[in-house]
XYZ file of C-alpha atoms in Angstrom:
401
model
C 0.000 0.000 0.000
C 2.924 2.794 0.645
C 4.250 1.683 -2.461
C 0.740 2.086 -4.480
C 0.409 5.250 -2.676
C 3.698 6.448 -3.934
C 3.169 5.447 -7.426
C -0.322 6.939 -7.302
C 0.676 10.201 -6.212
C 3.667 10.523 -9.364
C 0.579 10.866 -11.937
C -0.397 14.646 -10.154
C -0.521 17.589 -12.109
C 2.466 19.109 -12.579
C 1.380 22.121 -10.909
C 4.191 22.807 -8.062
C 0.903 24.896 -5.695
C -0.817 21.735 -6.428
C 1.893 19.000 -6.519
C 3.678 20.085 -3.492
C 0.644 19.677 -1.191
C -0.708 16.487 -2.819
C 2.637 14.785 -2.695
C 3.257 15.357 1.620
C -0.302 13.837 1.822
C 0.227 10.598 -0.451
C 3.746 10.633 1.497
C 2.414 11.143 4.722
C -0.657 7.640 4.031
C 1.761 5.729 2.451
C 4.079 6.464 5.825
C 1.177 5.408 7.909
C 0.107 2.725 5.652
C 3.441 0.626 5.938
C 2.545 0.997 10.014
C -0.672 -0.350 9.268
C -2.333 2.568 10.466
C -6.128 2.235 10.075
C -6.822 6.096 9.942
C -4.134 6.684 6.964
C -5.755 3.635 5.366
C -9.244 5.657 5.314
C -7.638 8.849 4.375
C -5.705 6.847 1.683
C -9.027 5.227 0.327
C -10.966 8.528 0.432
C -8.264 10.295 -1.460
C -7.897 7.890 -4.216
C -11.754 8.086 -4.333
C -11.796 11.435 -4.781
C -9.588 11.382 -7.596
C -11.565 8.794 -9.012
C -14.150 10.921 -9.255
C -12.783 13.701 -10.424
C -11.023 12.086 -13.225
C -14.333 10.434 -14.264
C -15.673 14.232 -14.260
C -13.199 15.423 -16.071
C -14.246 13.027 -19.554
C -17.481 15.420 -19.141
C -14.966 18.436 -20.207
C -11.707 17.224 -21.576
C -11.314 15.036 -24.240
C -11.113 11.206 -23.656
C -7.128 9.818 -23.355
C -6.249 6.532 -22.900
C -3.453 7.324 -20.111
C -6.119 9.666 -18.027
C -8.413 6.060 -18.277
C -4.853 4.320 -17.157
C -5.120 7.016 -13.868
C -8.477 6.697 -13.493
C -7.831 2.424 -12.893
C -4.710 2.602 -11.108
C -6.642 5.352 -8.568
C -9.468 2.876 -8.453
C -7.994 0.042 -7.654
C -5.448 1.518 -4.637
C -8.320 2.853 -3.528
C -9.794 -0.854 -3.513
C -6.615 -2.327 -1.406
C -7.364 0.365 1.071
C -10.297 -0.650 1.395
C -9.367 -4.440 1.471
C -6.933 -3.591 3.985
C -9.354 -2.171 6.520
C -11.450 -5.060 6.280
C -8.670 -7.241 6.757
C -6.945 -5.428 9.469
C -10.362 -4.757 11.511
C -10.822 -9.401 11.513
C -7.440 -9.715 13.050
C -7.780 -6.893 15.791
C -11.216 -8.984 16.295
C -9.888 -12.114 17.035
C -6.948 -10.934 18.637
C -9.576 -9.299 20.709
C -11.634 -12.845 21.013
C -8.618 -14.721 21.880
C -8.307 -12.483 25.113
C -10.664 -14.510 27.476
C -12.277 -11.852 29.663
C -10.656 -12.799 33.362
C -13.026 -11.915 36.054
C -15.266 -12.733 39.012
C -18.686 -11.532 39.840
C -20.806 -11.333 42.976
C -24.405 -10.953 42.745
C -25.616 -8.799 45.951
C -29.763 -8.809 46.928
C -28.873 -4.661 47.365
C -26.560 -2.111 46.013
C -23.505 -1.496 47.887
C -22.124 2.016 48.648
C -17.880 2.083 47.610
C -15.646 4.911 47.312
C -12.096 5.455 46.708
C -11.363 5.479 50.001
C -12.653 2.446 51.165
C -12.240 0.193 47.837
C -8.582 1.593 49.030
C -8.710 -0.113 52.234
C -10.355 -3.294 50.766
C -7.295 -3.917 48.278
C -4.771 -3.119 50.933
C -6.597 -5.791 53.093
C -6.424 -8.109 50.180
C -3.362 -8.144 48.773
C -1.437 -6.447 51.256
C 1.205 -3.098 50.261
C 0.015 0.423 51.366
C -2.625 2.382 48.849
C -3.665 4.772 50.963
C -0.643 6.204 53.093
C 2.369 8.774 52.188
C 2.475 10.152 48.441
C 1.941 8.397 45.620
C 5.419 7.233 44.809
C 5.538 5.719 48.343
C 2.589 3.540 47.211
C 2.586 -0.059 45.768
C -0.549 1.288 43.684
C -3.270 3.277 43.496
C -6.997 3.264 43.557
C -8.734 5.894 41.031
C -12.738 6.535 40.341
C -16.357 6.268 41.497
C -18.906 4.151 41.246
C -19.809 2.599 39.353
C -16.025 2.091 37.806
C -13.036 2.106 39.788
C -9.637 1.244 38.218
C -6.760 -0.437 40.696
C -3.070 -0.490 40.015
C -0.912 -2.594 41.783
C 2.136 -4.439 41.396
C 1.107 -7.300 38.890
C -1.234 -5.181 36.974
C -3.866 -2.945 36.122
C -7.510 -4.131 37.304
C -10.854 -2.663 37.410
C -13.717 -3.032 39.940
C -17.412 -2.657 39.270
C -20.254 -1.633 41.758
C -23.110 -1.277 39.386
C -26.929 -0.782 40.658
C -28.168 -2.795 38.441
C -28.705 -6.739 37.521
C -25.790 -8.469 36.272
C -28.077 -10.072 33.596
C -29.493 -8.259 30.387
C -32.296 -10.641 30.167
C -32.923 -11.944 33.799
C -35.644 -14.042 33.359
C -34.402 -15.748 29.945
C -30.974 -16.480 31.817
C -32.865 -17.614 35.051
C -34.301 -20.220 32.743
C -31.713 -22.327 31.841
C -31.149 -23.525 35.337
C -33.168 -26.072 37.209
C -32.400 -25.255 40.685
C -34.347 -23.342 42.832
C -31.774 -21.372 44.359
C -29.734 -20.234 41.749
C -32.813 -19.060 39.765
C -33.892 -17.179 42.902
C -30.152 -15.281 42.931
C -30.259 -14.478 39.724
C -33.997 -13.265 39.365
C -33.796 -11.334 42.702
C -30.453 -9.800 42.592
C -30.360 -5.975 42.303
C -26.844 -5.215 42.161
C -23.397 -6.690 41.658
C -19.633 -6.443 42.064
C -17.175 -7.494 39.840
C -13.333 -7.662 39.393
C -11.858 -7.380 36.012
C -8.054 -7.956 35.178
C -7.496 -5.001 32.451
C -3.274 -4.981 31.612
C -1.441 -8.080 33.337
C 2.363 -6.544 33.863
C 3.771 -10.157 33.439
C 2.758 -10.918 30.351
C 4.445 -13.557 29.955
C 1.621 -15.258 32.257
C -1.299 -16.824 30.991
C -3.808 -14.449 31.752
C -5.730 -17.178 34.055
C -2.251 -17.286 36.292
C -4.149 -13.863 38.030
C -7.553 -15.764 39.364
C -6.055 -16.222 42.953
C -5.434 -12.589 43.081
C -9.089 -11.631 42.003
C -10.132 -13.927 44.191
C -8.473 -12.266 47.356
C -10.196 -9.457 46.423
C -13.803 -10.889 45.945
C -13.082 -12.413 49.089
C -12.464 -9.148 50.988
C -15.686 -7.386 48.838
C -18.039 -10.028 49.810
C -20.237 -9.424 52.807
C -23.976 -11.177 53.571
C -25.834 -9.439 50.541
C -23.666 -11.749 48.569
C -26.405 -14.735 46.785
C -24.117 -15.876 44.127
C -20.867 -15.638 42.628
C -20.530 -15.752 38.796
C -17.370 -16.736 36.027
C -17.931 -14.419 33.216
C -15.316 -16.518 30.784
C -17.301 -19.791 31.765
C -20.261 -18.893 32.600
C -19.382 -20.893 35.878
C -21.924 -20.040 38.880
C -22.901 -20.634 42.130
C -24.753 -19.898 45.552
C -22.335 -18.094 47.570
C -21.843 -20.065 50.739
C -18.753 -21.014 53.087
C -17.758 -23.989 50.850
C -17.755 -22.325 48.195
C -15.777 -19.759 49.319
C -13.343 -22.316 50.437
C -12.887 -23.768 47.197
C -12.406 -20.898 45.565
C -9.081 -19.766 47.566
C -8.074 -23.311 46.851
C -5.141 -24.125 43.646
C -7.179 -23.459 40.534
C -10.376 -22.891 42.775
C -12.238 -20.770 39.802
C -12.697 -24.225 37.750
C -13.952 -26.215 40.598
C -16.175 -23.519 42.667
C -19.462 -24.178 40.680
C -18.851 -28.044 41.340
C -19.796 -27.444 44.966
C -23.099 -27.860 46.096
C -23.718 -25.545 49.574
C -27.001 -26.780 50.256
C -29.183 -29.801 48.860
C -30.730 -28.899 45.733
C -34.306 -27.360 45.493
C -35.715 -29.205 41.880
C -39.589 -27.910 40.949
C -41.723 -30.763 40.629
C -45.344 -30.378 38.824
C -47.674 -30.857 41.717
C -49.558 -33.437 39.534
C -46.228 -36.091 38.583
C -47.235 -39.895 38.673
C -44.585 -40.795 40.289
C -44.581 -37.906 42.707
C -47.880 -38.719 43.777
C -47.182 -42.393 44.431
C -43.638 -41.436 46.590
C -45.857 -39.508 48.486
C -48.622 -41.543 49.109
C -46.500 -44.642 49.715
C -44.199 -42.195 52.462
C -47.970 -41.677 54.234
C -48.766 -45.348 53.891
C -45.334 -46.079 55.304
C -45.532 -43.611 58.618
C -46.109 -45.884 61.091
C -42.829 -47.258 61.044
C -40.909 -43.858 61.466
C -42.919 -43.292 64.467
C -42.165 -46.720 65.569
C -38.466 -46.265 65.145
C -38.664 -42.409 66.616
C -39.908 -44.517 69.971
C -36.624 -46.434 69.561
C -34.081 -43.795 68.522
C -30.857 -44.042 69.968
C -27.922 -41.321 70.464
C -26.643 -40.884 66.566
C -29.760 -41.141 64.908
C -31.474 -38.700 62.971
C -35.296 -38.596 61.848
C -36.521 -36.337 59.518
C -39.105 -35.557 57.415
C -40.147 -33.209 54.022
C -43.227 -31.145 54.228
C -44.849 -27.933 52.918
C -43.658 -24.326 54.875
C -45.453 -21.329 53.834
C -44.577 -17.920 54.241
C -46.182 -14.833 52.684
C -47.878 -17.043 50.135
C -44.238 -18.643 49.077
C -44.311 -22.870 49.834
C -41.277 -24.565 49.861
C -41.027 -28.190 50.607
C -38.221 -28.540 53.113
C -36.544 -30.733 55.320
C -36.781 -31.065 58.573
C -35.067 -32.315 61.324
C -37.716 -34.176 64.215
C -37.233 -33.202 67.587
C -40.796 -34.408 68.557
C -43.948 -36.099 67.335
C -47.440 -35.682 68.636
C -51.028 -37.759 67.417
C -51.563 -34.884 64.911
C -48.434 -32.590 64.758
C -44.651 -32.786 63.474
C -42.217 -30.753 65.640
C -38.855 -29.873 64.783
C -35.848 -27.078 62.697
C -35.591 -26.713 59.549
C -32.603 -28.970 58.008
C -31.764 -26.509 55.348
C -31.400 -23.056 54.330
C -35.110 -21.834 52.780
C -34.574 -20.634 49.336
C -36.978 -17.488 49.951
C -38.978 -18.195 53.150
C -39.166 -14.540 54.690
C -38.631 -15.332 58.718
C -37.395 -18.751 58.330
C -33.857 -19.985 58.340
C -31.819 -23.056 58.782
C -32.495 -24.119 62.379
C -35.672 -22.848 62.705
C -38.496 -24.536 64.858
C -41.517 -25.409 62.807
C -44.662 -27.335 63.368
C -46.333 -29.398 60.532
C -49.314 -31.187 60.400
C -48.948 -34.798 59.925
C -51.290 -34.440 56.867
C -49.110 -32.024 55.155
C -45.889 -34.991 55.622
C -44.426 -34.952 51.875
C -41.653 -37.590 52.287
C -39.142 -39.063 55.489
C -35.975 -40.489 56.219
C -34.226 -42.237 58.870
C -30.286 -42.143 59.358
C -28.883 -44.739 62.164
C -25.172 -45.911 62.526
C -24.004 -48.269 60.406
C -27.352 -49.079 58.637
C -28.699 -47.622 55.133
C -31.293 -44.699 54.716
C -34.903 -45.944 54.893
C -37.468 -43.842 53.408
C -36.527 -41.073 50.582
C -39.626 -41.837 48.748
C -39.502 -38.874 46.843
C -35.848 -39.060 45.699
C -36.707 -41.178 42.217
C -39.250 -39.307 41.279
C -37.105 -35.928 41.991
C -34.508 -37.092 39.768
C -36.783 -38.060 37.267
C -38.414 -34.782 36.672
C -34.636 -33.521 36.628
C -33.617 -36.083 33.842
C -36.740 -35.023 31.855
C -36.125 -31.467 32.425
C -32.987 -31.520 31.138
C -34.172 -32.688 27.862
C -37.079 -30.808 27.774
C -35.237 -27.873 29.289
C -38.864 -26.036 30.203
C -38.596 -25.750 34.177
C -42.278 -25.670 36.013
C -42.932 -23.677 39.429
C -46.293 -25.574 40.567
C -44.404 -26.581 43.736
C -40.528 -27.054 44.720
C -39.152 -29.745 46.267
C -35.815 -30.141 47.782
């Protein structure tokens, strides 16, 4: 192209006011062409355009000449490669661009978080140790610079930025809310209202693969978590999970960003249609069966654990949960809830319920040594989750977990 430029600008007039001009600027793009410079390739195409044009115009006035038709050809078709060269240069900065894999974490928070300078300052310090907020700046292992909802971080290995947007994470919420099965993380992601993120922008090392900087992320999520956190999200992936204490824990662990979303914090909430076959006939076979958990709840020695599933209702939400027995009566079910309610306002794990023996849904009996007896419902739970998973159409008549 600086070549074709250079050859294109030796047919000007030879009019010095005119030549002079026109000769820096066909210099000047075939100077920035050679360095693959994308705004002398426009100029470059525009130009040679241009006198395109005008030399078509100029058959209007002039007599026709085989060498101004030559001009008129050789203009054209430089200003072709130009244009062949944008095109070609924009699909390589593209995938370049796609071959970067975008490294960062997410947390999904039930409300928006306030963050300034300041404090984000103490938060990194706490994470990855150094001093960003004491003495001048050259006495500083980095910096932190912005408001929310962008803040940009410097340190040692790199330049990163940090979100704290007021907003869902998710464009479509309910469309991405459908692809999962699970009761919990579809709650997270449907009733999230804001979310954190940390974004690696310029590694230093980059002679790194650009996953080597996870663990430090990490650090950092860790320290910007708090109790509004419901899940924690792999952009790259699209890797996601309930945020809980485990996992947490494997996340800090050696390559912990592949294996967090294999952990499972709590048992699994799967909606069942409140009409399955084989729903109905777990349930009616754990009701046929409940004599013998209360004749074994008579018996029950240190170790042993009874529980049952049943319905808990809260501001016109049902979950079926379960829960451990502490004590049985003709017509009543007493005991705390065995796990963490999905969105029961009031309840919690541990709390003390009491459920009518008509509303029992499913039980189970642990003892030492010996295998489970009861988990009626199990089959038909994993059957709606095998057919779900072809069908891929989640229903919401009831939940069970």
């Amino acid at each position: 192209l600086s070549l074709l430029s250079l050859i294109g600008g030796a047919f000007l007039p030879k009019i010095a006011i005119i030549t002079i001009p026109l000769g820096i600027i066909y210099l000047a793009i075939g100077i920035g062409a050679w360095q693959e410079n994308r705004k002398a390739a426009a100029a470059g195409m525009w130009v040679f355009l241009i006198a395109v044009v005008m030399r078509a115009a100029s058959f209007a006035v002039f007599p026709f000449s085989w060498g101004k038709a030559a001009h008129l050809l050789l203009w054209g078709w430089i200003a072709w490669e130009y244009r062949q060269a944008l095109k070609r240069w924009e699909t390589e900065s593209d995938e370049e661009a796609d071959s970067k894999p975008l490294i960062s974490i997410a947390l999904l928070l039930k409300t928006p978080r306030y963050l300034e300078e300041a404090i984000l300052a103490q938060i990194v310090q706490s994470a990855w140790g150094g001093n960003y907020t004491e003495g001048d700046d050259d006495d500083r292992d980095g910096f932190v610079v912005g408001k929310s909802p962008i803040f940009m971080v410097k340190c040692p290995q790199g330049m990163f930025l940090v979100h704290n947007h007021q907003t869902p994470y998710f464009y479509d919420i309910e469309e991405t809310a459908g692809h999962f099965r699970e009761k919990r993380l579809r709650h997270a992601i449907q009733e999230h209202q804001a979310w954190i993120a940390v974004d690696l922008i310029t590694p230093f090392d980059t002679s790194l693969p650009r996953e080597e900087y996870y663990p430090l992320i990490i650090r950092l999520i860790y320290e910007l978590a708090d109790e509004d956190v419901m899940a924690v999200f792999r952009p790259e992936t699209g890797q996601i999970n309930i945020w809980a204490d485990d996992v947490l824990e494997a996340l800090l662990m050696p390559q912990g960003e592949d294996q967090f979303n294999q952990v499972t914090p709590h048992p699994p909430v799967i909606p069942v249609s409140a009409d399955d076959p084989e729903m109905i006939a777990a349930v009616t076979e754990a009701k046929r069966r409940w004599p013998e958990f209360l004749q074994a709840f008579q018996m029950k020695k240190d170790g042993d654990h009874f529980s049952i599933k049943a319905p808990v209702t809260s501001d016109g939400v049902t979950e079926y949960i379960w829960i451990e027995v502490t004590g049985l009566e003709r017509d009543y079910i007493h005991g705390l809830l065995g796990n963490e309610p999905v969105a029961l306002e009031g309840f919690h794990l541990g709390s003390v319920v009491e459920i009518p023996v008509s509303d029992l849904n499913d039980w189970c009996i642990l003892s030492k040594g010996a295998d489970p007896v009861g988990l009626f419902t199990t089959k038909a739970i994993e059957a709606a989750e095998n057919r779900d998973k072809c069908a891929k159409e989640p229903t919401d008549d009831s939940t069970k977990e």
